Every structure is written in C-alpha cells, then in structure tokens.
CSV table of C-alpha atoms and ligand atoms in Angstrom, one decimal:
chain,number,residue,atom,x,y,z
F,137,MET,CA,-62.3,-22.0,-13.6
F,138,ASP,CA,-60.2,-23.6,-10.8
F,139,ALA,CA,-57.7,-24.8,-13.4
F,140,ILE,CA,-57.3,-21.2,-14.7
F,141,ILE,CA,-56.8,-19.8,-11.3
F,142,GLY,CA,-54.3,-22.6,-10.5
F,143,GLU,CA,-52.4,-21.9,-13.6
F,144,PHE,CA,-52.4,-18.2,-12.8
F,145,ILE,CA,-51.0,-18.8,-9.3
F,146,GLU,CA,-48.4,-21.2,-10.7
F,147,ARG,CA,-47.2,-18.7,-13.3
F,148,THR,CA,-47.0,-15.8,-10.8
F,149,SER,CA,-45.4,-17.8,-8.0
F,150,ASN,CA,-42.0,-16.9,-6.5
F,151,ASP,CA,-40.4,-19.8,-8.3
F,152,ALA,CA,-41.9,-18.8,-11.7
F,153,LEU,CA,-40.8,-15.2,-11.3
F,154,LYS,CA,-37.4,-15.9,-9.8
F,155,ILE,CA,-34.6,-13.9,-11.3
F,156,VAL,CA,-31.0,-15.1,-11.6
F,157,VAL,CA,-27.8,-13.4,-12.7
F,158,CYS,CA,-25.9,-14.9,-15.7
F,159,THR,CA,-22.3,-15.2,-14.7
F,160,CYS,CA,-21.2,-14.8,-18.3
F,161,CYS,CA,-23.0,-11.6,-19.3
F,162,ALA,CA,-24.0,-10.4,-15.8
F,163,ARG,CA,-27.6,-9.8,-17.0
F,164,GLU,CA,-30.6,-10.6,-14.8
F,165,VAL,CA,-32.7,-13.2,-16.5
F,166,SER,CA,-35.6,-15.4,-15.6
F,167,ALA,CA,-34.5,-18.6,-13.8
F,168,SER,CA,-36.3,-20.6,-16.5
F,169,ASP,CA,-34.0,-19.0,-19.1
F,170,ALA,CA,-30.7,-20.1,-17.4
F,171,SER,CA,-29.0,-23.2,-16.0
F,172,HIS,CA,-26.2,-24.2,-13.7
F,173,TYR,CA,-23.1,-25.6,-15.3
F,174,LEU,CA,-19.8,-26.8,-13.8
F,175,ILE,CA,-17.2,-24.1,-14.6
F,176,SER,CA,-14.9,-26.8,-15.9
F,177,GLU,CA,-17.6,-27.9,-18.4
F,178,ILE,CA,-18.5,-24.5,-19.9
F,179,PRO,CA,-18.1,-25.1,-23.6
F,180,ASN,CA,-15.4,-23.2,-25.5
F,181,GLN,CA,-14.5,-21.5,-22.2
F,182,HIS,CA,-11.3,-20.1,-23.6
F,183,LEU,CA,-13.6,-17.4,-25.2
F,184,LEU,CA,-14.3,-16.1,-21.7
F,185,LYS,CA,-10.7,-15.4,-20.8
F,186,PRO,CA,-10.0,-11.6,-20.8
F,187,GLN,CA,-7.5,-10.3,-23.4
F,188,ALA,CA,-6.0,-8.1,-20.7
F,189,VAL,CA,-6.4,-8.8,-17.0
F,190,HIS,CA,-7.4,-5.9,-14.8
F,191,ARG,CA,-6.5,-6.0,-11.1
F,192,ASP,CA,-10.2,-5.8,-10.2
F,193,HIS,CA,-11.3,-8.7,-12.5
F,194,ASP,CA,-13.1,-11.6,-10.8
F,195,LEU,CA,-11.5,-14.6,-12.4
F,196,PHE,CA,-12.6,-18.2,-12.0
F,197,ASP,CA,-10.2,-20.7,-13.5
F,198,GLY,CA,-9.0,-17.8,-15.6
F,199,LEU,CA,-12.5,-17.0,-16.9
F,200,LEU,CA,-14.0,-13.5,-16.4
F,201,LEU,CA,-17.3,-14.2,-14.7
F,202,GLU,CA,-19.8,-12.2,-12.6
F,203,PRO,CA,-19.3,-13.6,-9.0
F,204,ILE,CA,-23.0,-13.3,-8.1
F,205,GLY,CA,-23.7,-16.1,-10.5
F,206,VAL,CA,-21.0,-18.4,-9.2
F,207,ASP,CA,-21.5,-20.9,-6.5
F,208,SER,CA,-17.9,-21.3,-5.2
F,209,SER,CA,-18.7,-24.4,-3.1
F,210,THR,CA,-20.0,-26.4,-6.0
F,211,LYS,CA,-17.8,-24.7,-8.6
F,212,LYS,CA,-21.0,-24.2,-10.7
F,213,ALA,CA,-21.9,-21.1,-12.6
F,214,MET,CA,-25.3,-19.8,-13.7
F,215,ILE,CA,-25.4,-19.2,-17.5
F,216,CYS,CA,-28.3,-17.9,-19.5
F,217,ASN,CA,-29.5,-20.0,-22.5
F,218,GLU,CA,-28.5,-17.2,-24.9
F,219,CYS,CA,-24.9,-17.1,-23.7
F,220,HIS,CA,-24.7,-20.9,-23.5
F,221,GLU,CA,-25.9,-21.4,-27.0
F,222,ARG,CA,-23.3,-19.0,-28.4
F,223,LEU,CA,-20.6,-20.7,-26.4
F,224,LYS,CA,-21.6,-24.1,-27.8
F,225,GLN,CA,-21.3,-22.6,-31.3
F,226,GLY,CA,-17.8,-21.5,-30.5
F,227,LYS,CA,-18.8,-17.8,-30.5
F,228,LEU,CA,-18.2,-15.2,-27.9
F,229,PRO,CA,-21.6,-14.1,-26.5
F,230,PRO,CA,-22.1,-10.4,-27.5
F,231,PHE,CA,-22.8,-9.3,-23.9
F,232,ALA,CA,-20.2,-11.4,-22.2
F,233,LEU,CA,-18.0,-9.6,-19.7
F,234,ALA,CA,-15.1,-11.0,-21.6
F,235,ASN,CA,-16.3,-9.1,-24.7
F,236,ASP,CA,-15.1,-5.8,-23.3
F,237,MET,CA,-18.4,-5.4,-21.5
F,238,TRP,CA,-16.8,-5.4,-18.0
F,239,ILE,CA,-16.9,-2.0,-16.2
F,240,GLY,CA,-16.1,-3.1,-12.7
F,241,ARG,CA,-17.8,-2.2,-9.5
F,242,VAL,CA,-18.7,1.4,-8.8
F,243,PRO,CA,-16.5,2.5,-5.9
F,244,SER,CA,-18.3,3.8,-2.8
F,245,GLN,CA,-16.7,7.2,-3.3
F,246,LEU,CA,-19.0,7.6,-6.3
F,247,SER,CA,-22.0,5.4,-5.6
F,248,GLU,CA,-23.0,7.3,-2.4
F,249,LEU,CA,-23.0,10.7,-4.0
F,250,THR,CA,-26.2,12.7,-4.1
F,251,LEU,CA,-27.4,14.3,-7.4
F,252,ALA,CA,-26.0,17.7,-6.4
F,253,GLU,CA,-22.6,16.2,-5.5
F,254,ARG,CA,-22.5,14.4,-8.8
F,255,LEU,CA,-23.1,17.6,-10.6
F,256,LEU,CA,-20.2,19.2,-8.8
F,257,ILE,CA,-17.7,16.6,-10.0
F,258,SER,CA,-19.1,16.4,-13.5
F,259,MET,CA,-17.2,17.4,-16.7
F,260,TYR,CA,-20.3,17.4,-18.9
F,261,PHE,CA,-23.8,18.7,-18.2
F,262,PRO,CA,-26.3,17.2,-20.8
F,263,THR,CA,-29.4,17.8,-18.8
F,264,ALA,CA,-31.2,20.0,-16.4
F,265,TYR,CA,-32.9,18.5,-13.4
F,266,VAL,CA,-36.4,19.7,-12.4
F,267,PHE,CA,-37.8,18.8,-9.0
F,268,LYS,CA,-41.5,19.3,-8.8
F,269,LEU,CA,-42.8,18.5,-5.4
F,270,PHE,CA,-46.5,18.1,-4.5
F,271,PRO,CA,-48.8,16.2,-2.1
F,272,LYS,CA,-49.0,12.5,-2.7
F,273,HIS,CA,-52.7,12.3,-3.5
F,274,ALA,CA,-53.9,14.2,-6.5
F,275,GLY,CA,-56.1,17.1,-5.5
F,276,SER,CA,-55.1,17.0,-1.9
F,277,ALA,CA,-55.0,20.3,-0.1
F,278,ASN,CA,-52.8,18.9,2.7
F,279,TRP,CA,-49.1,18.2,2.9
F,280,ASP,CA,-48.3,15.3,5.0
F,281,PRO,CA,-44.8,15.9,6.2
F,282,SER,CA,-44.1,12.2,6.5
F,283,GLN,CA,-44.9,11.8,2.8
F,284,LEU,CA,-43.4,15.0,1.6
F,285,TYR,CA,-41.5,13.5,-1.3
F,286,SER,CA,-43.6,10.5,-2.2
F,287,GLY,CA,-44.8,12.3,-5.3
F,288,LEU,CA,-41.3,13.0,-6.6
F,289,LYS,CA,-41.0,12.4,-10.3
F,290,GLY,CA,-38.1,11.9,-12.6
F,291,ASN,CA,-38.1,13.9,-15.7
F,292,VAL,CA,-35.5,13.5,-18.4
F,293,SER,CA,-35.3,16.7,-20.3
F,294,THR,CA,-32.9,18.7,-22.3
F,295,TYR,CA,-32.9,22.5,-22.5
F,296,PRO,CA,-31.0,25.0,-24.5
F,297,LEU,CA,-28.3,26.4,-22.3
F,298,ASP,CA,-26.2,29.5,-22.9
F,299,PRO,CA,-22.9,28.0,-24.3
F,300,ASP,CA,-20.9,30.9,-22.9
F,301,LEU,CA,-22.3,30.4,-19.5
F,302,VAL,CA,-21.6,26.6,-19.7
F,303,ALA,CA,-18.0,27.3,-21.0
F,304,ASP,CA,-17.5,29.6,-18.1
F,305,MET,CA,-18.7,27.0,-15.6
F,306,VAL,CA,-16.5,24.3,-16.9
F,307,ASP,CA,-13.5,26.5,-17.6
F,308,GLY,CA,-10.2,25.0,-16.9
F,309,GLN,CA,-9.4,21.9,-14.9
F,310,LEU,CA,-10.3,23.3,-11.5
F,311,PHE,CA,-12.6,21.0,-9.5
F,312,PRO,CA,-15.1,20.8,-7.9
F,313,VAL,CA,-17.1,22.8,-10.5
F,314,ALA,CA,-18.2,26.2,-9.1
F,315,PRO,CA,-21.4,25.8,-7.1
F,316,LYS,CA,-23.2,28.2,-9.5
F,317,ILE,CA,-23.5,25.2,-11.8
F,318,LEU,CA,-26.3,24.2,-9.5
F,319,CYS,CA,-28.3,27.4,-10.3
F,320,SER,CA,-28.2,26.5,-14.0
F,321,THR,CA,-28.9,22.8,-13.8
F,322,VAL,CA,-31.3,22.3,-10.9
F,323,ALA,CA,-34.8,23.8,-10.5
F,324,VAL,CA,-37.2,23.0,-7.6
F,325,THR,CA,-40.8,23.9,-7.6
F,326,PHE,CA,-43.2,23.2,-4.7
F,327,ILE,CA,-46.8,22.9,-6.0
F,328,THR,CA,-49.1,23.5,-3.1
F,329,PRO,CA,-52.5,25.3,-2.6
F,330,SER,CA,-52.1,29.0,-2.0
F,331,GLY,CA,-51.7,29.9,1.6
F,332,LYS,CA,-50.0,26.6,2.4
F,333,HIS,CA,-46.2,26.5,2.7
F,334,ALA,CA,-44.2,23.5,2.1
F,335,ARG,CA,-40.9,23.0,3.8
F,336,GLY,CA,-37.9,20.8,3.3
F,337,LEU,CA,-36.0,19.7,0.2
F,338,PRO,CA,-35.0,16.2,-1.0
F,339,SER,CA,-31.8,14.8,0.4
F,340,GLN,CA,-30.6,14.2,-3.2
F,341,LEU,CA,-29.9,18.0,-3.2
F,342,ARG,CA,-27.6,17.8,-0.2
F,343,VAL,CA,-23.9,18.5,-0.6
F,344,ARG,CA,-21.3,17.0,1.7
F,345,ARG,CA,-17.9,18.7,1.2
F,346,ASP,CA,-15.8,15.7,2.3
F,347,LYS,CA,-17.7,13.3,0.0
F,348,VAL,CA,-17.1,15.6,-3.0
F,349,TYR,CA,-13.4,15.8,-2.1
F,350,ALA,CA,-13.1,12.0,-1.7
F,351,ALA,CA,-14.8,11.4,-5.1
F,352,LEU,CA,-12.5,13.8,-6.8
F,353,CYS,CA,-9.4,12.2,-5.3
F,354,TRP,CA,-10.6,8.8,-6.5
F,355,LEU,CA,-11.3,10.1,-10.0
F,356,LYS,CA,-7.9,11.8,-10.2
F,357,ASP,CA,-6.2,8.6,-9.2
F,358,ASN,CA,-8.3,6.2,-11.3
F,359,ASN,CA,-9.9,7.9,-14.2
F,360,PRO,CA,-7.6,9.1,-17.0
F,361,ILE,CA,-10.0,11.9,-17.9
F,362,TYR,CA,-9.6,13.4,-14.5
F,363,ALA,CA,-5.8,12.7,-14.2
F,364,ASN,CA,-4.9,16.3,-14.8
F,365,ILE,CA,-7.5,18.1,-12.8
F,366,THR,CA,-6.6,20.4,-9.9
F,367,ILE,CA,-8.6,19.9,-6.8
F,368,SER,CA,-9.2,23.4,-5.5
F,369,ASN,CA,-9.5,24.0,-1.7
F,370,GLU,CA,-10.9,27.4,-2.5
F,371,ARG,CA,-13.7,25.8,-4.5
F,372,LEU,CA,-14.3,23.1,-1.9
F,373,ASN,CA,-14.6,25.8,0.8
F,374,LEU,CA,-17.5,27.3,-1.2
F,375,LEU,CA,-19.5,24.1,-0.6
F,376,PRO,CA,-21.5,23.4,2.6
F,377,GLU,CA,-20.0,20.8,5.0
F,378,ASP,CA,-23.3,19.0,5.0
F,379,ASP,CA,-26.3,21.0,3.8
F,380,ILE,CA,-28.3,22.1,0.7
F,381,PRO,CA,-26.3,24.7,-1.1
F,382,MET,CA,-27.6,28.3,-1.2
F,383,GLU,CA,-27.5,28.1,-5.0
F,384,ILE,CA,-30.3,25.6,-4.9
F,385,ILE,CA,-32.3,27.2,-2.1
F,386,GLN,CA,-32.3,30.5,-3.8
F,387,ASN,CA,-33.9,28.9,-6.9
F,388,VAL,CA,-36.8,27.2,-5.1
F,389,CYS,CA,-40.1,28.3,-6.4
F,390,GLN,CA,-43.6,27.8,-5.1
F,391,SER,CA,-46.6,27.4,-7.4
F,392,ASP,CA,-50.3,27.1,-6.4
F,393,ASP,CA,-51.2,25.6,-9.8
F,394,VAL,CA,-52.5,22.4,-8.2
F,395,GLU,CA,-54.6,21.8,-11.3
F,396,ALA,CA,-51.4,21.1,-13.3
F,397,VAL,CA,-50.7,18.1,-11.0
F,398,VAL,CA,-54.3,16.9,-11.5
F,399,ARG,CA,-53.9,17.2,-15.2
F,400,GLU,CA,-50.8,15.1,-15.1
F,401,HIS,CA,-52.5,12.4,-13.0
F,402,GLU,CA,-55.1,12.1,-15.7
F,403,GLY,CA,-52.5,10.5,-18.0
F,404,TYR,CA,-51.1,7.0,-17.5
F,405,VAL,CA,-49.5,7.8,-14.2
F,406,PRO,CA,-51.3,6.0,-11.3
F,407,VAL,CA,-53.1,8.4,-9.0
F,408,ASP,CA,-51.6,7.0,-5.9
F,409,VAL,CA,-47.9,6.6,-6.5
F,410,GLU,CA,-46.3,4.4,-4.0
F,411,ASP,CA,-43.6,5.7,-1.8
F,412,GLY,CA,-40.2,5.6,-3.4
F,413,GLU,CA,-41.5,4.7,-6.8
F,414,SER,CA,-40.2,6.8,-9.6
F,415,VAL,CA,-42.4,7.5,-12.6
F,416,ARG,CA,-41.0,8.7,-15.9
F,417,GLN,CA,-43.0,11.5,-17.5
F,418,PRO,CA,-42.6,12.9,-21.0
F,419,ALA,CA,-40.6,16.1,-20.8
F,420,GLU,CA,-42.5,19.3,-21.4
F,421,ALA,CA,-41.3,22.9,-21.3
F,422,ALA,CA,-44.3,23.7,-19.0
F,423,ASP,CA,-42.8,21.3,-16.5
F,424,VAL,CA,-40.0,23.7,-15.7
F,425,ASP,CA,-42.0,26.0,-13.5
F,426,ASP,CA,-45.7,26.4,-13.5
F,427,SER,CA,-45.5,29.6,-11.5
F,428,GLY,CA,-43.7,31.3,-14.4
F,429,ARG,CA,-40.5,32.0,-12.5
F,430,ILE,CA,-37.4,30.7,-14.3
F,431,PRO,CA,-34.1,30.3,-12.5
F,432,GLN,CA,-31.5,32.9,-13.6
F,433,GLY,CA,-29.3,31.7,-16.3
F,434,PHE,CA,-31.5,28.6,-16.9
F,435,PHE,CA,-32.2,29.4,-20.6
F,436,SER,CA,-30.1,31.2,-23.1
T,730,LIG,ZN1,-25.7,-14.5,-20.3
C-alpha cells in the first residue's frame, strides 16, 4: 500500500507535472517529453530559418524560436521530442514556428480589450454572447456581493441573426461599429429568487472609449484588413468614456427561475464552481433567457 501511495505522490509531484515550452513549436509540453539542446547542435537547423523575416521575429543564430524556451546564458533551447525527431529526419516539424505557424505577440492595444470593446472593433460577428448570472451555490437564496460573478459560465452558441440587420450594422468601413451591435450580440440575465435584486455587471461588458480608439489605430496601421477603415469620431462619441453601454444595460433581464440553475448543476458541472473558473456548457436555446424576454433584434 505504501508503495502505491509513494508512486502516486511521485507521479503527481511538481517535477512530474512540470510543463515546459518547446522553443521550436511554442507548444506547452510535459517536461518529460522535451530536452535541452545547444542551439548550435540542433539537427538540420536550416529548416528553422524563416523564409521571410518579420521585424518582430525572435531569431537566435538566424533560427525562428520561441524565446520562452531559450536559455540565453547557456545558449540552450528546449525542444519537444516530437519536433526533435522530425528535425533529425531532416523534416520541418509541422507545428514549428518556421512552418508559417508564427503569429507574433498580441499587442497590448488588443489584449487588454473587454468583450464589449472587442465587439465594437470586429468586422465579423459569428456568435451571440449570453451572460447568465446566479449565486455561486446551487439553490442558494442569497447573493453574496463579493462572489457575484463566481458562477459566470461561458457558452459558445450560434443563433440565426437577421441578415439585413447585420448588414446594416457592419455597413461601410466606419469604425467603431455602432453601439447597437451590443444589443444584438450580448444578452445578460440575472437568475435570482423573486423579490431579490441583483446589482452590478461583469467588467467584461465595460467599454473604455480611449481603448477602442487605440485598438482601431493599431489595427489600421498593422492589419491590412483594417487598412481602409475610417475611424469615426462621431461613432466614438457614442461610446461611454469608461462604463457599461446603455445598449447592454437596457437588455439586462431578471429571471426567478432558480430551478433552471439547479437543473444545470445536476449535469457534469461541479456544484461548487471555484472563483474564476470557467465551465463550458452545451448551448441550448433555453439558455438565452429563462424569463422569456428576448432582446430586441436578437432573432430574425
Ligand atoms: Zn515542439
């Protein structure tokens, strides 16, 4: 029995579960599936030279490598067994950055945007976002303000949208997109026992006008798809300086169908979802709004 427990502890130790980044393909792999190699001794390393150098490439001895996996003091690079095996065979590893898999770093102008801000600079709208907010513990009658969003779930859903309405929203090259896009792509429902009123909305729905402007300027300068857009001051002025847009607030619904939450918890989702953990649920039409109210323009 002691041997079994010892083996369990060994296999679940920090060392056994350590994750490293392969400098060739930039994937995270188990430390046991990768090794350090001197950059100068990487086999067939000419394969890792990019065909066209980009100004933001991280090159080491001319090789396109992920810097996280490189120890510059020892000139060693972490390479996963899969990539190393392919290189030894004289083949370019399929996921190697040098195999046109490099996308560069996401600039801060884009990475720090909230969900609502991302929608306002988007050209395409493949999904609708449904925020369903309820107390952390299933069946609870109380809202703990400090844990208001700990039951937040991520749904991936697609809905039939009115093509004319969408065409109208994305008409022309004026950016940001008119804020009414938020009415049609974001729905928020508080699920709380009747008589109780929930307050506050997730910060992911906040819009900061200057961040939207900075993101559009970056895209116009760096993304060919956005090269011909016109950044409209008139549109920007429709956005709050730093607040939740009225287009979202007006669409917030409240439902007292707490039973719906209980039913969902009866599935494979743990009853007590830890703070910050997101859980993916199968999309169901009933998820949209248990109170029966559907945001205007949401469906065709
Ligand atoms: Zn690799």
